[in-house]
Tab-separated table of N, CA and C in Angstrom:
chain	number	residue	atom	x	y	z
A	1	VAL	N	178.422	160.990	102.327
A	1	VAL	CA	177.437	161.624	101.807
A	1	VAL	C	177.932	163.540	103.701
A	2	ASP	N	178.192	164.434	102.821
A	2	ASP	CA	178.804	165.365	103.520
A	2	ASP	C	177.614	165.931	104.206
A	3	VAL	N	177.092	165.940	105.619
A	3	VAL	CA	175.682	166.284	106.288
A	3	VAL	C	176.074	167.842	106.402
A	4	ASP	N	177.190	168.541	106.296
A	4	ASP	CA	177.163	170.062	106.904
A	4	ASP	C	176.840	170.508	105.206
A	5	ALA	N	176.997	170.217	104.432
A	5	ALA	CA	176.737	170.563	102.871
A	5	ALA	C	175.630	171.290	102.631
A	6	ASP	N	175.207	172.331	101.579
A	6	ASP	CA	174.223	173.298	102.012
A	6	ASP	C	173.138	172.534	100.957
A	7	VAL	N	171.971	172.555	101.049
A	7	VAL	CA	171.084	171.890	100.078
A	7	VAL	C	170.704	172.331	99.374
A	8	ASP	N	170.847	172.967	97.939
A	8	ASP	CA	169.891	173.501	97.679
A	8	ASP	C	168.807	173.150	96.866
A	9	SER	N	167.595	173.564	97.098
A	9	SER	CA	166.402	173.602	96.968
A	9	SER	C	166.074	173.656	95.701
A	10	ASP	N	166.538	174.107	94.645
A	10	ASP	CA	166.204	174.154	93.092
A	10	ASP	C	166.292	172.976	92.706
A	11	ASN	N	165.781	172.386	92.106
A	11	ASN	CA	165.980	171.713	91.396
A	11	ASN	C	165.761	171.469	89.534
A	12	GLY	N	165.998	172.273	89.492
A	12	GLY	CA	166.542	172.846	87.811
A	12	GLY	C	165.373	173.227	87.013
A	13	ASP	N	164.065	172.897	86.918
A	13	ASP	CA	162.979	173.169	86.751
A	13	ASP	C	162.024	174.163	87.310
A	14	GLY	N	162.267	175.103	87.983
A	14	GLY	CA	161.846	176.074	89.038
A	14	GLY	C	161.059	175.208	89.872
A	15	GLY	N	161.066	174.049	90.061
A	15	GLY	CA	160.379	173.124	91.066
A	15	GLY	C	161.325	173.123	92.361
A	16	SER	N	160.523	172.845	93.684
A	16	SER	CA	161.249	172.691	94.653
A	16	SER	C	161.353	171.436	95.514
A	17	THR	N	162.099	171.069	95.941
A	17	THR	CA	161.893	169.808	96.562
A	17	THR	C	162.290	169.826	98.120
A	18	SER	N	161.759	170.851	98.791
A	18	SER	CA	161.605	171.461	99.555
A	18	SER	C	160.495	169.960	100.937
A	19	ILE	N	160.786	168.884	100.768
A	19	ILE	CA	160.153	168.121	101.393
A	19	ILE	C	160.020	167.531	102.169
A	20	ILE	N	159.358	168.006	103.505
A	20	ILE	CA	159.548	167.638	104.757
A	20	ILE	C	158.568	165.977	105.278
A	21	TYR	N	159.460	165.540	105.965
A	21	TYR	CA	159.293	164.071	106.416
A	21	TYR	C	159.151	164.667	108.004
A	22	GLN	N	158.437	163.533	108.150
A	22	GLN	CA	157.703	164.060	109.849
A	22	GLN	C	158.394	162.967	111.008
A	23	LEU	N	158.315	162.628	111.903
A	23	LEU	CA	158.324	161.260	112.662
A	23	LEU	C	156.853	161.240	112.962
A	24	PRO	N	156.459	159.346	112.956
A	24	PRO	CA	154.825	158.976	112.902
A	24	PRO	C	155.063	159.527	115.088
A	25	PRO	N	152.782	159.346	114.925
A	25	PRO	CA	153.244	159.400	116.267
A	25	PRO	C	153.278	158.708	117.352
A	26	ASP	N	153.384	157.184	116.780
A	26	ASP	CA	154.456	156.384	118.248
A	26	ASP	C	155.615	156.792	118.150
A	27	ALA	N	156.354	157.499	117.127
A	27	ALA	CA	158.071	156.787	117.133
A	27	ALA	C	158.483	157.657	118.516
A	28	GLY	N	159.394	156.757	119.040
A	28	GLY	CA	160.551	157.008	120.164
A	28	GLY	C	161.497	157.987	120.449
A	29	PRO	N	162.526	158.118	121.224
A	29	PRO	CA	163.385	158.963	120.677
A	29	PRO	C	163.895	158.759	119.566
A	30	ILE	N	165.336	159.170	119.207
A	30	ILE	CA	166.554	158.539	118.668
A	30	ILE	C	166.849	157.613	119.291
A	31	ALA	N	167.633	156.496	118.898
A	31	ALA	CA	167.792	155.544	119.842
A	31	ALA	C	169.672	155.576	119.652
A	32	ALA	N	170.129	155.740	120.690
A	32	ALA	CA	171.712	155.456	120.788
A	32	ALA	C	172.311	155.205	120.161
A	33	THR	N	172.332	153.959	119.203
A	33	THR	CA	172.924	153.793	118.217
A	33	THR	C	173.433	154.081	116.909
A	34	CYS	N	172.138	155.306	116.881
A	34	CYS	CA	172.235	156.183	115.372
A	34	CYS	C	173.178	157.250	115.323
A	35	GLN	N	174.388	157.745	115.041
A	35	GLN	CA	175.111	158.178	114.534
A	35	GLN	C	175.065	159.684	114.330
A	36	PHE	N	173.781	159.792	113.822
A	36	PHE	CA	173.455	160.955	113.220
A	36	PHE	C	172.156	161.669	114.411
A	37	THR	N	172.095	163.419	114.532
A	37	THR	CA	171.218	164.103	115.291
A	37	THR	C	169.914	164.606	114.520
A	38	GLU	N	169.145	164.967	114.995
A	38	GLU	CA	167.680	164.883	113.892
A	38	GLU	C	167.968	166.237	112.841
A	39	GLU	N	168.786	167.330	113.406
A	39	GLU	CA	169.236	168.032	112.070
A	39	GLU	C	169.447	167.433	110.694
A	40	GLU	N	170.772	166.388	111.539
A	40	GLU	CA	171.128	165.564	110.715
A	40	GLU	C	170.157	164.889	109.630
A	41	ILE	N	169.776	163.980	110.333
A	41	ILE	CA	168.734	163.011	109.758
A	41	ILE	C	168.200	164.000	108.272
A	42	HIS	N	167.669	165.106	109.131
A	42	HIS	CA	166.647	166.254	108.260
A	42	HIS	C	167.357	166.823	107.586
A	43	THR	N	168.588	166.713	106.997
A	43	THR	CA	169.732	167.302	106.279
A	43	THR	C	169.530	166.555	105.240
A	44	LEU	N	169.657	164.991	105.222
A	44	LEU	CA	170.124	164.202	104.526
A	44	LEU	C	168.962	163.355	103.797
A	45	ILE	N	168.056	163.262	104.633
A	45	ILE	CA	166.114	163.137	103.834
A	45	ILE	C	166.221	164.125	102.418
A	46	ALA	N	166.579	165.634	103.151
A	46	ALA	CA	166.484	166.648	102.018
A	46	ALA	C	167.582	166.260	100.949
A	47	LYS	N	168.597	166.149	101.139
A	47	LYS	CA	169.366	165.859	100.125
A	47	LYS	C	169.187	164.270	99.287
A	48	ARG	N	168.686	163.803	99.878
A	48	ARG	CA	168.314	162.501	98.896
A	48	ARG	C	166.981	163.068	98.351
A	49	SER	N	166.337	164.030	98.745
A	49	SER	CA	164.835	164.283	97.976
A	49	SER	C	165.569	165.099	96.716
A	50	LEU	N	166.570	166.077	96.941
A	50	LEU	CA	166.974	166.681	95.763
A	50	LEU	C	168.169	165.945	94.711
A	51	ALA	N	168.511	164.314	95.256
A	51	ALA	CA	169.485	163.862	94.633
A	51	ALA	C	168.036	163.011	93.388
A	52	LYS	N	166.719	162.848	94.441
A	52	LYS	CA	165.766	162.123	93.638
A	52	LYS	C	164.856	163.051	92.369
A	53	SER	N	164.976	164.316	92.927
A	53	SER	CA	164.416	164.888	91.818
A	53	SER	C	165.559	165.381	90.751
A	54	GLN	N	166.637	165.516	90.853
A	54	GLN	CA	167.367	165.636	89.677
A	54	GLN	C	168.040	164.385	88.852
A	55	ARG	N	167.166	163.438	89.477
A	55	ARG	CA	167.261	161.727	88.713
A	55	ARG	C	168.534	161.053	89.052
A	56	LYS	N	169.325	161.636	90.227
A	56	LYS	CA	170.386	160.774	91.110
A	56	LYS	C	170.436	160.007	91.500
A	57	PHE	N	170.025	159.022	90.794
A	57	PHE	CA	169.561	157.325	91.717
A	57	PHE	C	170.189	156.761	92.981
A	58	ASP	N	171.562	157.110	92.210
A	58	ASP	CA	172.587	156.365	92.930
A	58	ASP	C	172.913	157.078	94.040
A	59	GLU	N	172.947	158.334	93.830
A	59	GLU	CA	172.951	159.158	95.012
A	59	GLU	C	172.472	158.834	95.813
A	60	ALA	N	171.488	159.275	95.756
A	60	ALA	CA	169.785	158.789	96.484
A	60	ALA	C	169.864	157.506	97.302
A	61	ASP	N	170.143	156.562	96.391
A	61	ASP	CA	169.923	155.136	96.927
A	61	ASP	C	171.311	155.133	98.041
A	62	ARG	N	172.636	155.332	97.701
A	62	ARG	CA	173.123	155.598	98.748
A	62	ARG	C	173.333	156.401	100.000
A	63	ILE	N	172.718	157.624	99.805
A	63	ILE	CA	172.547	158.103	101.137
A	63	ILE	C	171.049	157.506	101.893
A	64	LEU	N	170.360	156.871	100.970
A	64	LEU	CA	169.415	156.234	101.753
A	64	LEU	C	169.863	154.980	102.574
A	65	ASP	N	171.077	154.020	101.891
A	65	ASP	CA	171.706	153.332	102.883
A	65	ASP	C	172.523	153.534	103.499
A	66	GLU	N	172.935	154.513	103.852
A	66	GLU	CA	173.738	155.328	105.078
A	66	GLU	C	172.560	155.091	106.067
A	67	LEU	N	171.171	155.770	105.741
A	67	LEU	CA	170.889	156.312	106.767
A	67	LEU	C	170.190	155.139	106.943
A	68	LYS	N	170.119	153.609	106.866
A	68	LYS	CA	169.287	153.068	107.225
A	68	LYS	C	170.269	152.261	107.892
A	69	GLY	N	171.628	152.175	107.387
A	69	GLY	CA	172.695	151.603	108.035
A	69	GLY	C	172.609	151.905	109.529
A	70	SER	N	172.367	153.593	109.921
A	70	SER	CA	172.627	154.130	111.534
A	70	SER	C	171.324	154.201	111.841
A	71	GLY	N	170.211	153.283	111.316
A	71	GLY	CA	168.984	153.171	112.034
A	71	GLY	C	167.944	153.809	112.109
A	72	VAL	N	167.938	154.835	110.957
A	72	VAL	CA	166.739	155.762	110.146
A	72	VAL	C	166.275	154.832	109.143
A	73	HIS	N	165.047	155.486	109.541
A	73	HIS	CA	163.709	154.299	108.614
A	73	HIS	C	163.377	155.432	107.875
A	74	LEU	N	162.781	154.744	106.754
A	74	LEU	CA	162.235	156.073	105.980
A	74	LEU	C	160.801	155.331	105.258
A	75	HIS	N	159.378	156.371	105.231
A	75	HIS	CA	158.829	155.911	104.663
A	75	HIS	C	157.999	156.526	103.641
A	76	ASP	N	158.228	156.817	102.718
A	76	ASP	CA	158.026	157.809	101.289
A	76	ASP	C	157.309	158.547	101.176
A	77	ASN	N	155.857	156.901	101.298
A	77	ASN	CA	154.450	157.798	100.868
A	77	ASN	C	154.123	158.267	101.657
A	78	ARG	N	154.259	158.152	102.927
A	78	ARG	CA	154.020	158.783	104.352
A	78	ARG	C	154.413	159.597	104.402
A	79	LYS	N	155.497	160.584	104.170
A	79	LYS	CA	156.818	161.390	104.471
A	79	LYS	C	157.007	161.327	106.096
A	80	GLU	N	157.319	159.947	106.222
A	80	GLU	CA	157.772	159.787	107.868
A	80	GLU	C	159.173	158.819	108.199
A	81	TRP	N	159.645	159.620	108.845
A	81	TRP	CA	160.947	158.965	109.144
A	81	TRP	C	161.157	158.425	110.678
A	82	ARG	N	162.092	157.517	111.427
A	82	ARG	CA	162.161	157.266	112.956
A	82	ARG	C	163.333	156.537	112.757
A	83	ALA	N	164.409	156.653	114.075
A	83	ALA	CA	165.149	156.263	114.784
A	83	ALA	C	165.768	155.755	115.878
A	84	ASP	N	164.242	155.009	115.950
A	84	ASP	CA	164.242	154.773	117.500
A	84	ASP	C	164.286	153.129	117.475
A	85	GLY	N	164.902	152.486	117.106
A	85	GLY	CA	165.275	151.192	116.727
A	85	GLY	C	163.628	150.286	115.946
A	86	ASP	N	162.891	150.612	116.141
A	86	ASP	CA	161.698	150.203	115.188
A	86	ASP	C	161.516	150.674	113.439
A	87	ASN	N	161.059	149.618	112.988
A	87	ASN	CA	161.272	150.106	111.307
A	87	ASN	C	160.325	149.752	110.610
A	88	HIS	N	158.622	149.877	111.568
A	88	HIS	CA	157.453	150.045	111.662
A	88	HIS	C	156.983	150.913	110.825
A	89	PHE	N	155.463	151.428	110.242
A	89	PHE	CA	154.863	152.498	110.288
A	89	PHE	C	153.483	151.869	110.326
A	90	GLY	N	152.502	152.737	110.696
A	90	GLY	CA	151.462	151.968	110.955
A	90	GLY	C	151.036	150.790	111.888
A	91	ARG	N	150.733	150.021	111.552
A	91	ARG	CA	149.796	148.911	112.061
A	91	ARG	C	151.278	147.984	112.664
A	92	THR	N	151.059	147.665	113.958
A	92	THR	CA	152.340	146.754	114.498
A	92	THR	C	152.226	145.032	114.848
A	93	ASN	N	152.892	144.594	114.325
A	93	ASN	CA	152.424	143.203	114.690
A	93	ASN	C	152.331	142.480	115.977
A	94	ASP	N	152.053	143.245	116.850
A	94	ASP	CA	152.170	143.109	118.537
A	94	ASP	C	150.725	142.293	118.723
A	95	GLY	N	149.743	143.201	117.472
A	95	GLY	CA	147.974	142.619	117.673
A	95	GLY	C	147.429	143.603	118.942
A	96	ASP	N	148.152	144.670	119.219
A	96	ASP	CA	147.683	145.578	119.901
A	96	ASP	C	147.133	147.160	119.155
A	97	HIS	N	147.084	146.609	117.805
A	97	HIS	CA	147.149	147.867	116.960
A	97	HIS	C	145.504	148.174	117.071
A	98	LYS	N	144.647	147.437	117.784
A	98	LYS	CA	142.783	147.892	117.685
A	98	LYS	C	143.133	149.411	119.027
A	99	ASN	N	143.796	149.147	120.007
A	99	ASN	CA	144.027	150.033	120.844
A	99	ASN	C	144.984	151.449	120.483
A	100	ARG	N	145.640	151.534	119.800
A	100	ARG	CA	145.735	152.131	119.051
A	100	ARG	C	144.923	153.996	118.628
A	101	GLU	N	145.515	154.806	119.379
A	101	GLU	CA	144.780	156.004	118.719
A	101	GLU	C	144.539	156.027	117.801
A	102	TYR	N	143.441	156.837	116.784
A	102	TYR	CA	143.628	157.042	115.448
A	102	TYR	C	144.343	158.446	115.268
A	103	VAL	N	144.848	158.528	114.156
A	103	VAL	CA	146.100	159.755	113.776
A	103	VAL	C	145.470	160.932	112.536
A	104	MET	N	145.298	161.700	112.176
A	104	MET	CA	144.949	162.689	111.631
A	104	MET	C	146.129	162.530	110.437
A	105	ARG	N	145.969	162.397	109.151
A	105	ARG	CA	146.277	162.545	107.926
A	105	ARG	C	145.775	163.833	107.099
A	106	GLY	N	146.587	164.511	106.110
A	106	GLY	CA	146.424	164.949	106.070
A	106	GLY	C	146.135	166.568	106.438
A	107	GLY	N	145.937	168.089	105.703
A	107	GLY	CA	145.197	169.190	105.634
A	107	GLY	C	144.622	169.162	106.965
A	108	THR	N	144.122	170.261	107.812
A	108	THR	CA	143.166	170.533	108.185
A	108	THR	C	142.004	171.530	107.628
A	109	HIS	N	142.462	171.807	106.474
A	109	HIS	CA	141.800	172.766	106.173
A	109	HIS	C	140.768	174.206	106.610
A	110	GLY	N	141.990	174.459	107.728
A	110	GLY	CA	141.689	175.576	108.312
A	110	GLY	C	140.669	175.607	109.716
A	111	LEU	N	140.480	174.344	109.601
A	111	LEU	CA	139.844	173.418	111.280
A	111	LEU	C	140.756	174.759	112.345
A	112	SER	N	139.955	174.649	113.434
A	112	SER	CA	140.574	175.558	114.707
A	112	SER	C	141.380	174.349	115.586
A	113	LEU	N	142.170	174.601	116.485
A	113	LEU	CA	142.578	173.252	117.007
A	113	LEU	C	141.834	172.473	117.978
A	114	ASP	N	140.758	173.176	118.516
A	114	ASP	CA	139.275	173.256	119.529
A	114	ASP	C	138.988	172.201	118.721
A	115	ALA	N	138.545	172.700	117.382
A	115	ALA	CA	137.737	171.633	116.747
A	115	ALA	C	138.322	170.593	116.181
A	116	LEU	N	139.404	170.739	115.969
A	116	LEU	CA	140.223	169.459	115.704
A	116	LEU	C	140.454	167.920	117.121
A	117	GLY	N	140.261	168.540	118.066
A	117	GLY	CA	140.435	168.310	119.632
A	117	GLY	C	138.978	167.674	119.367
A	118	ASP	N	138.186	168.175	119.090
A	118	ASP	CA	136.915	167.758	119.295
A	118	ASP	C	136.416	166.431	118.305
A	119	ILE	N	137.127	166.505	117.230
A	119	ILE	CA	137.215	165.128	115.878
A	119	ILE	C	137.584	164.538	116.199
A	120	SER	N	138.714	164.554	116.987
A	120	SER	CA	139.371	163.622	117.743
A	120	SER	C	138.844	162.847	118.707
A	121	LYS	N	137.816	163.081	119.684
A	121	LYS	CA	137.416	162.902	120.739
A	121	LYS	C	136.246	161.643	120.526
A	122	ILE	N	135.578	162.445	119.021
A	122	ILE	CA	134.566	161.782	118.882
A	122	ILE	C	134.735	160.386	117.926
A	123	VAL	N	135.863	160.710	116.637
A	123	VAL	CA	136.548	159.577	116.399
A	123	VAL	C	136.931	158.572	117.460
A	124	GLU	N	137.372	158.655	118.600
A	124	GLU	CA	137.918	158.008	119.723
A	124	GLU	C	136.575	157.427	120.069
A	125	ARG	N	135.458	158.107	119.858
A	125	ARG	CA	133.806	157.328	121.194
A	125	ARG	C	133.473	156.567	120.008
A	126	ARG	N	133.299	157.070	119.036
A	126	ARG	CA	133.212	156.113	117.876
A	126	ARG	C	134.358	154.841	117.860
A	127	SER	N	135.197	154.252	118.099
A	127	SER	CA	136.094	153.271	118.096
A	127	SER	C	135.619	152.468	119.229
A	128	GLN	N	135.491	153.600	119.950
A	128	GLN	CA	135.110	152.345	121.276
A	128	GLN	C	133.658	151.749	121.224
A	129	ALA	N	132.873	152.782	120.789
A	129	ALA	CA	131.469	152.315	120.630
A	129	ALA	C	131.632	151.001	119.496
A	130	LYS	N	132.319	151.149	118.791
A	130	LYS	CA	133.044	149.911	117.912
A	130	LYS	C	133.381	148.711	118.432
A	131	ARG	N	134.470	148.467	119.355
A	131	ARG	CA	134.962	147.555	120.043
A	131	ARG	C	133.355	147.249	121.170
A	132	THR	N	132.592	147.945	121.946
A	132	THR	CA	131.794	147.278	122.707
A	132	THR	C	130.296	147.265	121.910
A	133	ARG	N	130.487	147.052	120.247
A	133	ARG	CA	129.360	146.634	119.521
A	133	ARG	C	128.338	147.182	119.828
A	134	ASP	N	128.280	148.954	119.936
A	134	ASP	CA	126.803	149.626	119.804
A	134	ASP	C	126.953	150.626	118.681
A	135	PHE	N	126.692	149.852	117.395
A	135	PHE	CA	126.842	149.856	116.311
A	135	PHE	C	125.846	150.960	115.929
A	136	LEU	N	124.610	151.676	116.846
A	136	LEU	CA	124.047	152.211	116.714
A	136	LEU	C	124.460	153.770	116.989
A	137	THR	N	125.395	153.459	118.002
A	137	THR	CA	126.310	155.326	118.509
A	137	THR	C	127.186	155.008	117.577
A	138	TYR	N	127.644	153.801	117.045
A	138	TYR	CA	128.717	153.662	116.174
A	138	TYR	C	128.139	154.401	114.775
A	139	ASN	N	127.380	154.213	114.158
A	139	ASN	CA	126.905	154.717	112.937
A	139	ASN	C	126.626	156.184	112.583
A	140	GLU	N	125.981	156.726	114.429
A	140	GLU	CA	125.876	157.726	114.214
A	140	GLU	C	126.512	159.625	114.713
A	141	LEU	N	127.824	158.347	115.297
A	141	LEU	CA	128.939	158.915	115.464
A	141	LEU	C	129.571	159.460	114.032
A	142	GLY	N	129.777	158.184	112.984
A	142	GLY	CA	129.947	158.137	111.789
A	142	GLY	C	129.735	159.229	110.944
A	143	GLY	N	128.283	159.105	111.033
A	143	GLY	CA	127.436	160.303	110.234
A	143	GLY	C	127.684	161.408	110.810
A	144	ALA	N	127.891	161.872	111.898
A	144	ALA	CA	128.320	163.016	112.233
A	144	ALA	C	129.532	163.568	111.899
A	145	LEU	N	130.460	162.948	111.952
A	145	LEU	CA	131.692	163.226	111.698
A	145	LEU	C	132.116	163.323	110.351
A	146	LYS	N	131.148	162.601	108.813
A	146	LYS	CA	131.074	162.805	107.843
A	146	LYS	C	130.303	163.795	107.501
A	147	ASN	N	128.836	164.421	107.957
A	147	ASN	CA	128.296	165.739	107.395
A	147	ASN	C	128.375	166.615	108.387
A	148	LYS	N	129.015	166.473	109.803
A	148	LYS	CA	129.139	167.935	110.280
A	148	LYS	C	130.585	168.664	110.108
A	149	PHE	N	131.899	167.607	110.064
A	149	PHE	CA	132.856	167.794	110.158
A	149	PHE	C	133.821	167.634	108.188
A	150	GLY	N	132.883	166.689	108.199
A	150	GLY	CA	133.640	166.276	106.227
A	150	GLY	C	134.914	165.261	107.045
A	151	VAL	N	135.054	164.539	108.022
A	151	VAL	CA	135.754	163.975	107.877
A	151	VAL	C	135.596	161.898	107.530
A	152	HIS	N	136.679	161.516	107.246
A	152	HIS	CA	136.768	160.100	106.859
A	152	HIS	C	137.326	159.514	107.534
A	153	VAL	N	136.643	158.092	108.039
A	153	VAL	CA	137.547	157.449	109.024
A	153	VAL	C	138.152	156.004	108.542
A	154	ASN	N	139.564	155.999	108.510
A	154	ASN	CA	139.549	154.700	108.001
A	154	ASN	C	140.322	153.399	109.324
A	155	ASP	N	139.214	152.926	109.760
A	155	ASP	CA	139.349	152.092	110.877
A	155	ASP	C	140.497	150.804	110.797
A	156	LYS	N	140.649	150.622	109.726
A	156	LYS	CA	142.232	149.541	109.205
A	156	LYS	C	143.301	150.346	109.833
A	157	LYS	N	143.357	151.519	109.159
A	157	LYS	CA	144.955	152.358	109.281
A	157	LYS	C	144.968	153.160	110.535
A	158	ARG	N	143.805	152.952	111.327
A	158	ARG	CA	143.450	153.804	112.381
A	158	ARG	C	143.768	155.369	112.014
A	159	GLU	N	143.305	155.798	111.104
A	159	GLU	CA	143.652	157.433	110.744
A	159	GLU	C	141.990	158.004	110.315
A	160	TRP	N	142.263	159.086	110.387
A	160	TRP	CA	141.200	159.871	109.478
A	160	TRP	C	141.804	161.166	108.707
A	161	SER	N	140.558	161.503	108.142
A	161	SER	CA	141.519	162.716	107.507
A	161	SER	C	140.310	163.744	106.881
A	162	MET	N	140.098	164.839	106.586
A	162	MET	CA	138.967	165.526	106.239
A	162	MET	C	138.912	165.186	104.318
A	163	ILE	N	137.644	165.257	104.245
A	163	ILE	CA	137.392	165.104	102.686
A	163	ILE	C	136.565	166.585	102.280
A	164	PHE	N	136.872	166.555	101.102
A	164	PHE	CA	136.133	167.576	100.377
A	164	PHE	C	134.691	167.083	100.320
A	165	ILE	N	133.247	167.556	100.305
A	165	ILE	CA	132.040	167.178	100.763
A	165	ILE	C	131.524	168.421	99.790
A	166	THR	N	131.017	168.355	98.046
A	166	THR	CA	129.883	168.870	97.419
A	166	THR	C	128.617	168.935	98.084
A	167	PRO	N	128.106	169.927	97.713
A	167	PRO	CA	126.741	170.433	98.250
A	167	PRO	C	125.999	169.012	97.614
A	168	LEU	N	126.481	168.925	96.212
A	168	LEU	CA	125.792	167.657	95.577
A	168	LEU	C	125.116	166.469	96.806
A	169	ASP	N	127.106	165.838	97.255
A	169	ASP	CA	127.060	164.541	98.414
A	169	ASP	C	126.290	165.036	99.121
A	170	GLN	N	125.866	166.411	100.296
A	170	GLN	CA	125.239	166.260	101.327
A	170	GLN	C	123.893	166.283	101.364
A	171	ASP	N	123.291	166.832	99.471
A	171	ASP	CA	121.665	166.508	99.405
A	171	ASP	C	121.627	164.607	98.981
A	172	LEU	N	122.493	164.354	98.663
A	172	LEU	CA	122.191	162.880	98.332
A	172	LEU	C	122.435	162.013	99.488
A	173	ASP	N	123.221	162.577	100.834
A	173	ASP	CA	123.293	161.564	102.069
A	173	ASP	C	121.924	162.661	102.233
A	174	GLN	N	121.300	163.492	102.196
A	174	GLN	CA	119.759	163.948	103.586
A	174	GLN	C	119.079	162.774	102.674
A	175	ASP	N	119.219	162.732	101.219
A	175	ASP	CA	117.599	162.172	100.701
A	175	ASP	C	118.167	160.394	100.642
A	176	GLN	N	119.321	159.785	101.058
A	176	GLN	CA	118.850	158.416	101.852
A	176	GLN	C	118.777	158.611	102.803
A	177	ASP	N	118.769	160.066	103.613
A	177	ASP	CA	118.484	159.692	105.011
A	177	ASP	C	116.964	159.812	105.127
A	178	GLN	N	116.366	160.887	104.279
A	178	GLN	CA	115.052	160.440	104.486
A	178	GLN	C	114.030	159.488	103.579
A	179	ASP	N	114.653	158.611	103.128
A	179	ASP	CA	114.240	157.298	102.079
A	179	ASP	C	114.436	156.734	103.532
A	180	GLN	N	115.454	156.496	104.009
A	180	GLN	CA	115.318	155.357	105.637
A	180	GLN	C	114.316	155.614	106.552
A	181	ASP	N	114.098	156.868	106.765
A	181	ASP	CA	113.576	157.161	107.815
A	181	ASP	C	111.554	156.968	107.046
A	182	GLN	N	111.389	156.910	106.283
A	182	GLN	CA	110.169	156.814	105.267
A	182	GLN	C	110.202	154.699	105.405
A	183	ASP	N	111.426	153.908	105.578
A	183	ASP	CA	111.216	152.503	105.527
A	183	ASP	C	110.367	152.138	106.583
């Protein structure tokens, strides 16, 4: 595959194939055994995406094989790549996954960097409360994340994301809280 060739982003049906793959948060630097630079990796990923969108699956598979042969691993669902010698994404097999930081997935929905930092700190405090079996604090912080910021936390994947909460959802949550207070 010619890495220097331009990638035409028009897939023939008026759509765009500019799919951006990113490094996962735990990725290290590109291994010395990898024959590609970061720019070349992005170019090959773009060419593969274009080939897939044009239904040229043999070409897409050849590009994927070339990337894998050089130690570049892709996770298509997460739109992530890594070339640091590891080929895992997310949970590790070393048993230390409970000590990893939570990662944000999805969009920011217009929140400032300060607000996102505050959310990350609350998510980590919630995780610490769970580890120390302080379930009252764990539940309070989880409720605050959901009601104040619209945050969903996936403890199994160690991820958090913004969710869209409708006014009806908030009314139902408040009704449930009032019912619990009356019990």
